[in-house]
CSV table of C-alpha atoms in Angstrom, one decimal:
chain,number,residue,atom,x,y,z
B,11,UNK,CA,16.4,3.3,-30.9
B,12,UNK,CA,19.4,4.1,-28.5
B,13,UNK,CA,21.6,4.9,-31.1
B,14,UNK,CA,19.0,7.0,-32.6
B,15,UNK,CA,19.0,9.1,-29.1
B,16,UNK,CA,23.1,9.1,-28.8
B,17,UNK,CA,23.4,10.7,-32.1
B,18,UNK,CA,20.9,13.1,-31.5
B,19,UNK,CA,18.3,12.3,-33.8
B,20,UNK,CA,14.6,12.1,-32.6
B,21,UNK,CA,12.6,9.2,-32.9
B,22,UNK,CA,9.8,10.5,-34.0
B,23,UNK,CA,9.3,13.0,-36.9
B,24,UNK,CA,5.9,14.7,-35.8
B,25,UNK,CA,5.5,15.1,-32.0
B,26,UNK,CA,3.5,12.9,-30.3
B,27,UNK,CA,1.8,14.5,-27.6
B,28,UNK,CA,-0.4,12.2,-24.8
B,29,UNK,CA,-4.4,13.6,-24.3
B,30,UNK,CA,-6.3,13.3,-20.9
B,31,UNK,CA,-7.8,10.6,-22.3
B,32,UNK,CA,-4.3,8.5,-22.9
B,33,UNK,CA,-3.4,9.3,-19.4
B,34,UNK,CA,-6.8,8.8,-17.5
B,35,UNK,CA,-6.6,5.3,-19.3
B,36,UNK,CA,-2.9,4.9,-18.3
B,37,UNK,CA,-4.4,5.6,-14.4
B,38,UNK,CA,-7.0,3.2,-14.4
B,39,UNK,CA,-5.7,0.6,-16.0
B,40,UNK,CA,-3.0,0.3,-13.1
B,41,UNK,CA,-5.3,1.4,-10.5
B,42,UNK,CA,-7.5,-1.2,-11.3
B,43,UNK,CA,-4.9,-4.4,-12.0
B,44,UNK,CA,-1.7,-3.4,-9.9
B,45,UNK,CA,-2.2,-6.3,-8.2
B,46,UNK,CA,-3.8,-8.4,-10.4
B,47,UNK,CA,-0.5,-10.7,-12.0
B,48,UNK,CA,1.5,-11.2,-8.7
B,49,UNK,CA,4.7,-13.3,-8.8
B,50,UNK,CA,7.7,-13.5,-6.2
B,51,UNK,CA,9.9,-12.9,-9.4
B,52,UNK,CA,8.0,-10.0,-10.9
B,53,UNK,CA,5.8,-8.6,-8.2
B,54,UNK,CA,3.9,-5.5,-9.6
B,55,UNK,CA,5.6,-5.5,-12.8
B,56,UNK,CA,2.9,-7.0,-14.9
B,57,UNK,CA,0.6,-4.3,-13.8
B,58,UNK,CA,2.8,-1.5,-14.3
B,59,UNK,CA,3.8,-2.5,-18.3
B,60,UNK,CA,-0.4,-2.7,-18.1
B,61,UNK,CA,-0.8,0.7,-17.0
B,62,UNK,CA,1.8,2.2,-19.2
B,63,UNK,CA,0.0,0.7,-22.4
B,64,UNK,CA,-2.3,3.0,-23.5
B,65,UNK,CA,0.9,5.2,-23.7
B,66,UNK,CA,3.1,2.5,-25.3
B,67,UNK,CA,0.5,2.3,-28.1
B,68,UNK,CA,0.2,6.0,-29.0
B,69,UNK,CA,4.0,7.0,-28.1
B,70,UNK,CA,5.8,3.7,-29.9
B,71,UNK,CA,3.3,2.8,-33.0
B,72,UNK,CA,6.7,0.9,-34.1
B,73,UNK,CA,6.5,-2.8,-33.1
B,74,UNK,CA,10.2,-3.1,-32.6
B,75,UNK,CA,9.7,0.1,-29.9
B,76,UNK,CA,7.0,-0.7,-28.4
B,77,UNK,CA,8.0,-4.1,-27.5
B,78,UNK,CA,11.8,-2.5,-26.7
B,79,UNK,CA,9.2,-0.4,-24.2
B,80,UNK,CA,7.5,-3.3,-22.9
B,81,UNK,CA,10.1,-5.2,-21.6
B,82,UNK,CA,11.5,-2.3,-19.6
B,83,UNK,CA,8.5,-2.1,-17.6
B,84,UNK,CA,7.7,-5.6,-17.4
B,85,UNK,CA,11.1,-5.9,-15.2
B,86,UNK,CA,10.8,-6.1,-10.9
B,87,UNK,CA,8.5,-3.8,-9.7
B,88,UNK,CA,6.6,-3.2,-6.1
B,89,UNK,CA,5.9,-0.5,-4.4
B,90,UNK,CA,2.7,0.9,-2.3
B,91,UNK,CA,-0.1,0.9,-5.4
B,92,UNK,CA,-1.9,4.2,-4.1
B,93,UNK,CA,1.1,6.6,-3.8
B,94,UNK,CA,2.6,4.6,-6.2
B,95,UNK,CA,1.0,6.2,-8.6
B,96,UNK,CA,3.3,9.2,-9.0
B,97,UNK,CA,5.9,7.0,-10.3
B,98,UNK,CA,3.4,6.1,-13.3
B,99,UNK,CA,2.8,9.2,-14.1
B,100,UNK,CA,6.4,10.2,-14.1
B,101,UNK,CA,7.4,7.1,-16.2
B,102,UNK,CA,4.5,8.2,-18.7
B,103,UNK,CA,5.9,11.7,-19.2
B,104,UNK,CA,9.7,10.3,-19.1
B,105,UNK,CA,8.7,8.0,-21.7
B,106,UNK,CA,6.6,10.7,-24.0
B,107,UNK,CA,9.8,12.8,-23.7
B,108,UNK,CA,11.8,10.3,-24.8
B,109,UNK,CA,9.1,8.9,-27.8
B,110,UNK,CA,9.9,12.8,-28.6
B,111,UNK,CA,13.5,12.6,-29.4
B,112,UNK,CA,14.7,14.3,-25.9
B,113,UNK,CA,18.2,12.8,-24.9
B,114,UNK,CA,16.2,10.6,-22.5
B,115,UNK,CA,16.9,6.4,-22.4
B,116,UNK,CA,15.6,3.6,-21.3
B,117,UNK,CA,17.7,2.4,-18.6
B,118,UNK,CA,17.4,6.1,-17.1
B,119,UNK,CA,13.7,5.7,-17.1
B,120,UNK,CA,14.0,2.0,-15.3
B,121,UNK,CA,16.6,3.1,-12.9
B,122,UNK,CA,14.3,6.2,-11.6
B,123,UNK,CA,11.4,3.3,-11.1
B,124,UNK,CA,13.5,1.4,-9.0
B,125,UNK,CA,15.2,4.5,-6.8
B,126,UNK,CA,12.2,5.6,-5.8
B,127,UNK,CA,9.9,2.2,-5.6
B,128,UNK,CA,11.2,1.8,-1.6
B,129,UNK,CA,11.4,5.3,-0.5
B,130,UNK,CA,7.6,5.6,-2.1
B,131,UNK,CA,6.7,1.9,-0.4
B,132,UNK,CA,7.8,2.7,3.0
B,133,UNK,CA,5.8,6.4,3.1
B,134,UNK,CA,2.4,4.6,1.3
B,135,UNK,CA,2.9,1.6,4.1
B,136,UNK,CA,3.2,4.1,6.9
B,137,UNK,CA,-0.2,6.0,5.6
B,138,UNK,CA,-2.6,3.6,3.7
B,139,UNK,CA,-2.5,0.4,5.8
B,140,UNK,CA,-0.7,1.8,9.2
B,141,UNK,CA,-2.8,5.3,9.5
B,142,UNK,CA,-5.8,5.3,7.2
B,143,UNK,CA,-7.3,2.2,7.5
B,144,UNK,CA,-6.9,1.2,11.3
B,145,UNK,CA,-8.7,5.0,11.2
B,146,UNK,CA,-11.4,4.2,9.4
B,147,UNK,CA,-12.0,0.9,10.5
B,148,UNK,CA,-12.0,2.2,13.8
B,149,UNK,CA,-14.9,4.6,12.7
B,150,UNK,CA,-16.7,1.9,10.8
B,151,UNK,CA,-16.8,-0.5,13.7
B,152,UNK,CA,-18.0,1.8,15.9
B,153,UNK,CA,-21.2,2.5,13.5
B,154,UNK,CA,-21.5,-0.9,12.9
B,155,UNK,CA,-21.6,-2.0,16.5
B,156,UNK,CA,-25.3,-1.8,17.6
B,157,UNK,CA,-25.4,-3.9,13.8
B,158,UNK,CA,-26.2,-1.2,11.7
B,159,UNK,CA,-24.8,-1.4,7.9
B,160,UNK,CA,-23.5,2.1,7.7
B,161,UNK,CA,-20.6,0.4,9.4
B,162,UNK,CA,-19.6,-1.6,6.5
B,163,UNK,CA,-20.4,1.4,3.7
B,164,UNK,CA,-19.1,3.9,5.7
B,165,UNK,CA,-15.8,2.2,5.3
B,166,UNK,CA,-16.2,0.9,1.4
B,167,UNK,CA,-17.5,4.6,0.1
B,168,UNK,CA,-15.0,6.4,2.5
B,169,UNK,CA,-11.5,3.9,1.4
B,170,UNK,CA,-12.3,4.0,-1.9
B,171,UNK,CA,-13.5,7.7,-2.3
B,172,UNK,CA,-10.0,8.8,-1.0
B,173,UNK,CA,-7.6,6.1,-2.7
B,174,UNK,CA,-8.8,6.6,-5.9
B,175,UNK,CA,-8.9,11.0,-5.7
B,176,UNK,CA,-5.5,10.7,-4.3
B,177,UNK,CA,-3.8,8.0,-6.9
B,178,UNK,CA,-5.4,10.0,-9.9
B,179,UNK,CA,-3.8,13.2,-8.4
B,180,UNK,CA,-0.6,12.0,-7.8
B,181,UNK,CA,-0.4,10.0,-11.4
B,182,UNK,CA,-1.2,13.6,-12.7
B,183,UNK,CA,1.2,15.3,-10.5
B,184,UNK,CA,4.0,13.1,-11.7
B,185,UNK,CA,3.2,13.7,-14.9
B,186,UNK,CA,3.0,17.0,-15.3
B,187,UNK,CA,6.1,17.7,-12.5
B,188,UNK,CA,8.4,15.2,-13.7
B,189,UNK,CA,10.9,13.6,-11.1
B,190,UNK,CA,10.1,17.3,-8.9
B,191,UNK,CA,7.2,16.1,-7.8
B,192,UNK,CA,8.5,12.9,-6.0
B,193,UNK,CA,11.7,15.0,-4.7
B,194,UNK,CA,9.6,16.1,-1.2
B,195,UNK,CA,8.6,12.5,-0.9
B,196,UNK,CA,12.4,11.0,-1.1
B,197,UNK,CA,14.1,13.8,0.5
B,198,UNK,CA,15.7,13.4,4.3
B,199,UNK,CA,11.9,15.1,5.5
B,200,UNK,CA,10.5,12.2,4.5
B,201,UNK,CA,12.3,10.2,6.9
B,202,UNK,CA,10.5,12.0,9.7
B,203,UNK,CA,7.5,11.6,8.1
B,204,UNK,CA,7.2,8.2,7.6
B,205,UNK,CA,8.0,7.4,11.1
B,206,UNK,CA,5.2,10.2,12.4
B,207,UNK,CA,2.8,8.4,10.3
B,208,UNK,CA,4.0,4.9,11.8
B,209,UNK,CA,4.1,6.6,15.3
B,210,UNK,CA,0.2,7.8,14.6
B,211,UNK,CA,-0.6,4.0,13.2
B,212,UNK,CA,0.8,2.5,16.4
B,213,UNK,CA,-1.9,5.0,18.2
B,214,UNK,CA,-4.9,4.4,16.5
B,215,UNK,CA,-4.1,0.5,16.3
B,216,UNK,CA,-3.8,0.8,20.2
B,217,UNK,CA,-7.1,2.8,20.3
B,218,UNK,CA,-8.9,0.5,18.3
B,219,UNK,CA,-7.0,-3.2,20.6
B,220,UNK,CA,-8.1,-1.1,23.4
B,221,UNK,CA,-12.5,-0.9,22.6
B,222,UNK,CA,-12.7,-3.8,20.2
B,223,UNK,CA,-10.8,-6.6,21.6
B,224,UNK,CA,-12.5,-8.2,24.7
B,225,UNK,CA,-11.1,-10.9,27.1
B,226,UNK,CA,-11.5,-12.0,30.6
B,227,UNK,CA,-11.3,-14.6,32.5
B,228,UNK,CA,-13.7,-15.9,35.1
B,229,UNK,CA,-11.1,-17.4,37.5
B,230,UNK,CA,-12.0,-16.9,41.2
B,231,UNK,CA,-10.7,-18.0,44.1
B,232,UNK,CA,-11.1,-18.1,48.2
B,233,UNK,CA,-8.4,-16.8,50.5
B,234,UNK,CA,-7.6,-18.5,53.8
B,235,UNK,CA,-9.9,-15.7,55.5
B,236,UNK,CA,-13.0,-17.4,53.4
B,237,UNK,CA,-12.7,-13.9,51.2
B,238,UNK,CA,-13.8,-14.2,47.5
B,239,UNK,CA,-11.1,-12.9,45.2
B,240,UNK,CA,-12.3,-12.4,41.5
B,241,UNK,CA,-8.8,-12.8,39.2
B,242,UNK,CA,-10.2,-10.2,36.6
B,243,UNK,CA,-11.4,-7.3,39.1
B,244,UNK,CA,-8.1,-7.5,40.5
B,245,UNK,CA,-6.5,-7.8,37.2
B,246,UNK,CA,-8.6,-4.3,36.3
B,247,UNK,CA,-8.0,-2.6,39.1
B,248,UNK,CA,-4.0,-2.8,38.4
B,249,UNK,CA,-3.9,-3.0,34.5
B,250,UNK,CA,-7.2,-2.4,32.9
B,251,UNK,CA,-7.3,-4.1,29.3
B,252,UNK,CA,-4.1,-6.2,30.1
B,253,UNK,CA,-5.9,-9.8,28.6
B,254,UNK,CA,-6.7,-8.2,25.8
B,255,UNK,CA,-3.3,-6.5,25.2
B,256,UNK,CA,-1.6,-9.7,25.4
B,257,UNK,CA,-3.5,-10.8,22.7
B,258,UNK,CA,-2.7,-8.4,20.7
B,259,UNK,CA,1.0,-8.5,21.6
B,260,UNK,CA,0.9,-12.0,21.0
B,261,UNK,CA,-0.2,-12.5,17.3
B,262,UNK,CA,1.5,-9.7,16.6
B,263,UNK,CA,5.0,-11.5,17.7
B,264,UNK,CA,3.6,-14.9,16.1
B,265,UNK,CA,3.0,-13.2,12.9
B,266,UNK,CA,5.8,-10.7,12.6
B,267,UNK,CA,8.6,-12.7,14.2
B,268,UNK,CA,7.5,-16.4,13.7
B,269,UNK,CA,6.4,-15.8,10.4
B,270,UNK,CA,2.9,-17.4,11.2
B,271,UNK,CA,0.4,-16.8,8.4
B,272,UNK,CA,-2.8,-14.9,9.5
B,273,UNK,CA,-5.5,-17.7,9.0
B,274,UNK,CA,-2.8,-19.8,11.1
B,275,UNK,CA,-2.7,-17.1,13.9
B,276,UNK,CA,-6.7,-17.1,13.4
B,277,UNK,CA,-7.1,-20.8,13.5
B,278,UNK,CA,-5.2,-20.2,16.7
B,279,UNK,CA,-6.8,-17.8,19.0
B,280,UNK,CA,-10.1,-19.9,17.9
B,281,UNK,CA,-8.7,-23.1,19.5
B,282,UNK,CA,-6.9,-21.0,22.7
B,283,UNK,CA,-11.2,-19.7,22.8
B,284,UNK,CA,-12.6,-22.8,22.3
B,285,UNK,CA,-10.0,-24.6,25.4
B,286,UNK,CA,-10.6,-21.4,27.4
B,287,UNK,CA,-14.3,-21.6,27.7
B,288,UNK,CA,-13.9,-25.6,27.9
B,289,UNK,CA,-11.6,-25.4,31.1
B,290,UNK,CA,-13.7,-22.0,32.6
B,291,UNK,CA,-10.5,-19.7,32.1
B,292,UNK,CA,-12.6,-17.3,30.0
């Protein structure tokens, strides 16, 4: 098939052009299973070759091609799955190009996966799980807290209505723009934005420590001058919310520098509760 391309013949005879139906199935099918065949060797790779299938099929009827197709998108892959989705919709239009005799090869397409699978991870990181979900958790405990369910639902309907409206846009930007469309996302501006996004994250995760982690202790003691000192209103009264904050502070250091898992770090604070309250320190 490469040689085909060098020498300048196409592929395919008749044009093979991809319907809204080909690509909406190309969407879903990695929307709904990026995740699903995980692997320290492969990753994400199983669920992109999924997701480019419905394409495969239509643009490689060939066996020899389509399995040629197959293994190049079964190699390493990981990147954020929502934004991620640009790159599968560039790869599908790179690879209907190609299934169209345009001077377009394999290891071009695979090499344009991999360039822009970090640049696209570290933006994605900074906006799903360090902006948007500490912000909408944050709204969703708050309307949960007197035990209402509109808590939970808010959070479910709202996630999901905005992950899956923005993947299928950006699938169908990168389809139809090509490798423009991802060019704003790995230029030098996007430095500055991921580390707004990461500075807002760090906000709204302190905003949300701050109102829904509670600790204090109920350590008092008696002065010399028979005066009654509580530890915790003296504690408030120079650092409001400090117990709390070194909770947070703390499993944060256990799980991002010691490595500790976070059902370890869970199992944790539950024992450090459990001796607390035993002893009277909480």
């Amino acid at each position: 098939m490469d040689a085909q391309l060098q020498a300048g013949q196409p592929v395919n005879k008749a044009p093979v052009a991809l319907t809204l139906k080909d690509l909406r199935a190309c969407w879903r099918a990695w929307m709904m299973y990026n995740l699903s065949s995980m692997s320290f060797e492969r990753l994400e790779s199983f669920g992109f070759c999924l997701g480019m299938m419905p394409a495969l099929k239509k643009l490689y009827p060939g066996k020899a091609e389509r399995t040629e197709a197959m293994k190049r998108h079964a190699s390493f892959y990981n990147t954020e799955p929502q934004l991620g989705a640009i790159i599968n919709g560039l790869a599908v239009g790179l690879e209907e190009k190609r299934a169209n005799g345009e001077r377009i090869d394999g290891e071009t397409i695979n090499t344009l996966k991999v360039g822009l699978m970090g640049p696209i991870a570290g933006i994605g990181d900074s906006m799903i799980p360090g902006m948007l979900v500490p912000i909408l958790l944050s709204i969703g405990m708050a309307l949960a807290a007197g035990g209402s369910v509109l808590g939970p639902l808010f959070y479910i309907i709202s996630f999901n209505a905005i992950v899956i409206t923005g993947s299928y846009m950006l699938f169908m930007k990168g389809y139809r723009m090509g490798t423009g469309s991802v060019e704003a996302l790995v230029s030098s501006e996007s430095v500055k934005l991921r580390e707004a996004l990461s500075l807002l994250g760090i906000f709204v995760m302190g905003g949300v420590a701050a109102s829904y982690v509670n600790l204090s202790t109920g350590l008092d003691f008696v002065t010399s001058d028979g005066v009654n000192i509580q530890l915790q209103a003296m504690l408030d009264g120079i650092f409001p919310k400090l117990m709390p904050l070194l909770v947070v502070l703390g499993t944060w250091y256990l799980m991002a520098r010691r490595n500790v898992s976070p059902v370890k770090a869970m199992l944790g604070l539950l024992v450090v509760a459990f001796v607390g309250v035993a002893v009277g320190l909480f």
